[in-house]
């Protein structure tokens, strides 16, 4: 509830959306978490961290390496030197190949 209040106070911030998504994951409501991560990307498409968090969710929580690869391209476009983005990219590729 506090994250929802924070988002209503500052709708430009995506941090409350990430907090809500974390709660949704803890409650095993992966669909709601995915919607919240997608909303953060929609709200701030120029924020590479929003793309990274969505890609991490798709790869590590939703077990969707192809979706993660599709999403992480946005982060790498915005910040090609991002170590977290590169990690997700390579982990997703390895998972698709069956290496992990």
Short mmCIF file of N, CA and C in Angstrom, two decimals:
data_model
loop_
_atom_site.label_atom_id
_atom_site.label_comp_id
_atom_site.label_asym_id
_atom_site.label_seq_id
_atom_site.Cartn_x
_atom_site.Cartn_y
_atom_site.Cartn_z
N UNK A 1 0.83 -1.20 0.00
CA UNK A 1 0.00 0.00 0.00
C UNK A 1 0.87 1.26 0.00
N UNK A 2 1.98 1.21 0.74
CA UNK A 2 2.86 2.38 0.78
C UNK A 2 3.49 2.64 -0.59
N UNK A 3 3.79 1.58 -1.32
CA UNK A 3 4.36 1.76 -2.66
C UNK A 3 3.32 2.39 -3.58
N UNK A 4 2.08 2.00 -3.45
CA UNK A 4 1.02 2.61 -4.26
C UNK A 4 0.87 4.08 -3.91
N UNK A 5 0.93 4.39 -2.61
CA UNK A 5 0.85 5.79 -2.18
C UNK A 5 2.03 6.59 -2.73
N UNK A 6 3.22 6.00 -2.68
CA UNK A 6 4.41 6.69 -3.18
C UNK A 6 4.29 6.96 -4.68
N UNK A 7 3.75 6.01 -5.40
CA UNK A 7 3.59 6.20 -6.85
C UNK A 7 2.56 7.29 -7.16
N UNK A 8 1.53 7.37 -6.34
CA UNK A 8 0.53 8.42 -6.57
C UNK A 8 1.10 9.80 -6.24
N UNK A 9 2.03 9.86 -5.30
CA UNK A 9 2.66 11.13 -4.95
C UNK A 9 3.63 11.56 -6.06
N UNK A 10 4.40 10.62 -6.58
CA UNK A 10 5.37 10.92 -7.63
C UNK A 10 5.21 9.90 -8.75
N UNK A 11 4.25 10.12 -9.64
CA UNK A 11 4.02 9.13 -10.71
C UNK A 11 5.17 9.00 -11.70
N UNK A 12 6.10 9.92 -11.68
CA UNK A 12 7.25 9.83 -12.58
C UNK A 12 8.28 8.82 -12.09
N UNK A 13 8.20 8.44 -10.83
CA UNK A 13 9.15 7.49 -10.27
C UNK A 13 8.70 6.06 -10.53
N UNK A 14 9.66 5.22 -10.94
CA UNK A 14 9.33 3.81 -11.15
C UNK A 14 9.69 2.95 -9.94
N UNK A 15 10.36 3.52 -8.97
CA UNK A 15 10.74 2.74 -7.79
C UNK A 15 9.54 2.13 -7.07
N UNK A 16 8.44 2.86 -6.91
CA UNK A 16 7.27 2.23 -6.27
C UNK A 16 6.73 1.04 -7.08
N UNK A 17 6.83 1.12 -8.40
CA UNK A 17 6.40 -0.01 -9.22
C UNK A 17 7.28 -1.22 -8.97
N UNK A 18 8.59 -0.98 -8.82
CA UNK A 18 9.50 -2.09 -8.54
C UNK A 18 9.21 -2.69 -7.17
N UNK A 19 8.88 -1.85 -6.20
CA UNK A 19 8.53 -2.35 -4.87
C UNK A 19 7.27 -3.20 -4.94
N UNK A 20 6.28 -2.72 -5.67
CA UNK A 20 5.04 -3.50 -5.83
C UNK A 20 5.32 -4.81 -6.55
N UNK A 21 6.18 -4.78 -7.54
CA UNK A 21 6.52 -6.00 -8.27
C UNK A 21 7.22 -7.00 -7.34
N UNK A 22 8.09 -6.51 -6.48
CA UNK A 22 8.76 -7.38 -5.52
C UNK A 22 7.77 -8.05 -4.58
N UNK A 23 6.77 -7.30 -4.15
CA UNK A 23 5.73 -7.87 -3.29
C UNK A 23 4.94 -8.92 -4.07
N UNK A 24 4.62 -8.62 -5.32
CA UNK A 24 3.87 -9.57 -6.14
C UNK A 24 4.66 -10.87 -6.33
N UNK A 25 5.97 -10.76 -6.53
CA UNK A 25 6.80 -11.96 -6.67
C UNK A 25 6.77 -12.75 -5.36
N UNK A 26 6.92 -12.05 -4.24
CA UNK A 26 6.89 -12.74 -2.94
C UNK A 26 5.56 -13.45 -2.71
N UNK A 27 4.49 -12.90 -3.25
CA UNK A 27 3.16 -13.51 -3.13
C UNK A 27 2.90 -14.53 -4.23
N UNK A 28 3.93 -14.78 -5.05
CA UNK A 28 3.85 -15.72 -6.16
C UNK A 28 2.83 -15.32 -7.22
N UNK A 29 2.60 -14.02 -7.34
CA UNK A 29 1.71 -13.48 -8.36
C UNK A 29 2.59 -12.95 -9.49
N UNK A 30 3.11 -13.88 -10.29
CA UNK A 30 4.07 -13.51 -11.33
C UNK A 30 3.44 -12.68 -12.44
N UNK A 31 2.18 -12.91 -12.73
CA UNK A 31 1.52 -12.11 -13.75
C UNK A 31 1.48 -10.64 -13.34
N UNK A 32 1.09 -10.38 -12.10
CA UNK A 32 1.03 -8.99 -11.61
C UNK A 32 2.42 -8.36 -11.61
N UNK A 33 3.41 -9.13 -11.20
CA UNK A 33 4.79 -8.62 -11.19
C UNK A 33 5.23 -8.24 -12.60
N UNK A 34 4.93 -9.10 -13.56
CA UNK A 34 5.30 -8.82 -14.95
C UNK A 34 4.64 -7.55 -15.45
N UNK A 35 3.35 -7.38 -15.13
CA UNK A 35 2.63 -6.17 -15.54
C UNK A 35 3.29 -4.93 -14.95
N UNK A 36 3.70 -5.00 -13.70
CA UNK A 36 4.32 -3.84 -13.05
C UNK A 36 5.69 -3.52 -13.65
N UNK A 37 6.48 -4.55 -13.93
CA UNK A 37 7.78 -4.31 -14.57
C UNK A 37 7.59 -3.73 -15.97
N UNK A 38 6.59 -4.23 -16.71
CA UNK A 38 6.31 -3.70 -18.04
C UNK A 38 5.85 -2.24 -17.95
N UNK A 39 5.07 -1.95 -16.95
CA UNK A 39 4.60 -0.57 -16.77
C UNK A 39 5.77 0.36 -16.50
N UNK A 40 6.74 -0.09 -15.73
CA UNK A 40 7.93 0.74 -15.46
C UNK A 40 8.66 1.05 -16.76
N UNK A 41 8.78 0.07 -17.64
CA UNK A 41 9.43 0.31 -18.94
C UNK A 41 8.59 1.28 -19.77
N UNK A 42 7.28 1.09 -19.75
CA UNK A 42 6.40 1.98 -20.50
C UNK A 42 6.50 3.41 -19.97
N UNK A 43 6.55 3.56 -18.64
CA UNK A 43 6.62 4.89 -18.03
C UNK A 43 7.96 5.56 -18.26
N UNK A 44 9.04 4.79 -18.28
CA UNK A 44 10.38 5.36 -18.45
C UNK A 44 11.18 4.55 -19.47
N UNK A 45 10.83 4.65 -20.74
CA UNK A 45 11.53 3.85 -21.75
C UNK A 45 13.00 4.23 -21.93
N UNK A 46 13.39 5.40 -21.46
CA UNK A 46 14.80 5.79 -21.59
C UNK A 46 15.63 5.41 -20.35
N UNK A 47 15.05 4.68 -19.43
CA UNK A 47 15.74 4.25 -18.22
C UNK A 47 16.22 2.81 -18.41
N UNK A 48 17.53 2.60 -18.59
CA UNK A 48 18.01 1.23 -18.83
C UNK A 48 17.71 0.29 -17.67
N UNK A 49 17.67 0.82 -16.45
CA UNK A 49 17.40 -0.06 -15.30
C UNK A 49 16.00 -0.66 -15.38
N UNK A 50 15.05 0.07 -15.92
CA UNK A 50 13.70 -0.47 -16.07
C UNK A 50 13.72 -1.67 -17.01
N UNK A 51 14.45 -1.56 -18.10
CA UNK A 51 14.57 -2.68 -19.05
C UNK A 51 15.29 -3.86 -18.40
N UNK A 52 16.35 -3.57 -17.64
CA UNK A 52 17.12 -4.63 -16.99
C UNK A 52 16.25 -5.38 -16.00
N UNK A 53 15.50 -4.66 -15.18
CA UNK A 53 14.66 -5.33 -14.19
C UNK A 53 13.61 -6.21 -14.84
N UNK A 54 13.01 -5.74 -15.92
CA UNK A 54 12.03 -6.57 -16.63
C UNK A 54 12.72 -7.80 -17.22
N UNK A 55 13.87 -7.63 -17.82
CA UNK A 55 14.59 -8.77 -18.41
C UNK A 55 15.02 -9.77 -17.32
N UNK A 56 15.51 -9.26 -16.18
CA UNK A 56 15.88 -10.15 -15.07
C UNK A 56 14.67 -10.94 -14.60
N UNK A 57 13.54 -10.26 -14.49
CA UNK A 57 12.32 -10.96 -14.08
C UNK A 57 11.98 -12.06 -15.08
N UNK A 58 12.01 -11.74 -16.37
CA UNK A 58 11.65 -12.73 -17.39
C UNK A 58 12.60 -13.93 -17.35
N UNK A 59 13.87 -13.68 -17.13
CA UNK A 59 14.85 -14.76 -17.14
C UNK A 59 14.86 -15.56 -15.85
N UNK A 60 15.00 -14.87 -14.71
CA UNK A 60 15.24 -15.56 -13.45
C UNK A 60 13.98 -15.96 -12.70
N UNK A 61 12.88 -15.26 -12.90
CA UNK A 61 11.64 -15.59 -12.19
C UNK A 61 10.61 -16.27 -13.08
N UNK A 62 10.51 -15.81 -14.32
CA UNK A 62 9.48 -16.30 -15.23
C UNK A 62 10.02 -17.42 -16.13
N UNK A 63 11.34 -17.65 -16.07
CA UNK A 63 12.00 -18.69 -16.85
C UNK A 63 11.68 -18.56 -18.35
N UNK A 64 11.81 -17.35 -18.85
CA UNK A 64 11.55 -17.05 -20.25
C UNK A 64 12.79 -16.41 -20.88
N UNK A 65 13.80 -17.21 -21.22
CA UNK A 65 15.04 -16.62 -21.73
C UNK A 65 14.87 -15.86 -23.05
N UNK A 66 13.98 -16.33 -23.92
CA UNK A 66 13.80 -15.60 -25.18
C UNK A 66 13.18 -14.22 -24.94
N UNK A 67 12.21 -14.16 -24.04
CA UNK A 67 11.63 -12.85 -23.69
C UNK A 67 12.68 -11.95 -23.08
N UNK A 68 13.52 -12.53 -22.21
CA UNK A 68 14.59 -11.75 -21.58
C UNK A 68 15.52 -11.17 -22.64
N UNK A 69 15.88 -11.99 -23.64
CA UNK A 69 16.73 -11.50 -24.72
C UNK A 69 16.06 -10.37 -25.49
N UNK A 70 14.78 -10.53 -25.75
CA UNK A 70 14.05 -9.49 -26.49
C UNK A 70 14.04 -8.18 -25.71
N UNK A 71 13.89 -8.27 -24.40
CA UNK A 71 13.79 -7.07 -23.55
C UNK A 71 15.16 -6.43 -23.32
N UNK A 72 16.17 -7.24 -23.09
CA UNK A 72 17.46 -6.69 -22.69
C UNK A 72 18.10 -5.87 -23.80
N UNK A 73 17.66 -6.06 -25.01
CA UNK A 73 18.15 -5.24 -26.11
C UNK A 73 17.90 -3.76 -25.88
N UNK A 74 16.78 -3.43 -25.23
CA UNK A 74 16.49 -2.03 -24.92
C UNK A 74 17.51 -1.45 -23.97
N UNK A 75 17.88 -2.21 -22.95
CA UNK A 75 18.88 -1.73 -21.99
C UNK A 75 20.24 -1.59 -22.65
N UNK A 76 20.60 -2.57 -23.48
CA UNK A 76 21.91 -2.51 -24.14
C UNK A 76 21.98 -1.38 -25.16
N UNK A 77 20.87 -1.07 -25.77
CA UNK A 77 20.84 0.08 -26.68
C UNK A 77 21.10 1.37 -25.91
N UNK A 78 20.47 1.49 -24.75
CA UNK A 78 20.60 2.71 -23.95
C UNK A 78 21.94 2.80 -23.24
N UNK A 79 22.47 1.64 -22.82
CA UNK A 79 23.74 1.62 -22.08
C UNK A 79 24.52 0.35 -22.44
N UNK A 80 25.25 0.39 -23.56
CA UNK A 80 25.94 -0.81 -24.04
C UNK A 80 26.99 -1.37 -23.07
N UNK A 81 27.47 -0.55 -22.16
CA UNK A 81 28.50 -1.00 -21.22
C UNK A 81 27.94 -1.48 -19.88
N UNK A 82 26.65 -1.56 -19.76
CA UNK A 82 26.01 -1.97 -18.51
C UNK A 82 26.36 -3.43 -18.18
N UNK A 83 27.06 -3.62 -17.09
CA UNK A 83 27.41 -4.99 -16.67
C UNK A 83 26.17 -5.81 -16.34
N UNK A 84 25.17 -5.27 -15.62
CA UNK A 84 23.96 -6.07 -15.36
C UNK A 84 23.24 -6.47 -16.65
N UNK A 85 23.17 -5.57 -17.62
CA UNK A 85 22.51 -5.89 -18.89
C UNK A 85 23.28 -6.97 -19.63
N UNK A 86 24.59 -6.87 -19.64
CA UNK A 86 25.40 -7.88 -20.31
C UNK A 86 25.25 -9.25 -19.64
N UNK A 87 25.18 -9.25 -18.31
CA UNK A 87 25.00 -10.50 -17.57
C UNK A 87 23.69 -11.17 -17.96
N UNK A 88 22.61 -10.41 -17.98
CA UNK A 88 21.31 -10.98 -18.37
C UNK A 88 21.39 -11.50 -19.81
N UNK A 89 21.98 -10.73 -20.70
CA UNK A 89 22.10 -11.14 -22.10
C UNK A 89 22.80 -12.49 -22.21
N UNK A 90 23.97 -12.62 -21.59
CA UNK A 90 24.73 -13.86 -21.71
C UNK A 90 24.08 -15.01 -20.97
N UNK A 91 23.48 -14.75 -19.81
CA UNK A 91 22.76 -15.81 -19.10
C UNK A 91 21.58 -16.32 -19.92
N UNK A 92 20.86 -15.43 -20.56
CA UNK A 92 19.72 -15.84 -21.39
C UNK A 92 20.19 -16.67 -22.58
N UNK A 93 21.27 -16.23 -23.20
CA UNK A 93 21.80 -17.01 -24.34
C UNK A 93 22.24 -18.40 -23.90
N UNK A 94 22.92 -18.47 -22.76
CA UNK A 94 23.37 -19.78 -22.25
C UNK A 94 22.16 -20.67 -21.92
N UNK A 95 21.14 -20.07 -21.34
CA UNK A 95 19.95 -20.85 -20.98
C UNK A 95 19.25 -21.37 -22.23
N UNK A 96 19.17 -20.55 -23.27
CA UNK A 96 18.56 -21.01 -24.53
C UNK A 96 19.34 -22.16 -25.15
N UNK A 97 20.63 -22.15 -24.97
CA UNK A 97 21.48 -23.23 -25.52
C UNK A 97 21.49 -24.46 -24.62
N UNK A 98 20.87 -24.34 -23.44
CA UNK A 98 20.85 -25.47 -22.51
C UNK A 98 22.10 -25.60 -21.68
N UNK A 99 22.90 -24.55 -21.62
CA UNK A 99 24.16 -24.60 -20.87
C UNK A 99 23.96 -24.35 -19.38
N UNK A 100 22.85 -23.72 -19.02
CA UNK A 100 22.59 -23.51 -17.58
C UNK A 100 21.16 -23.90 -17.27
#
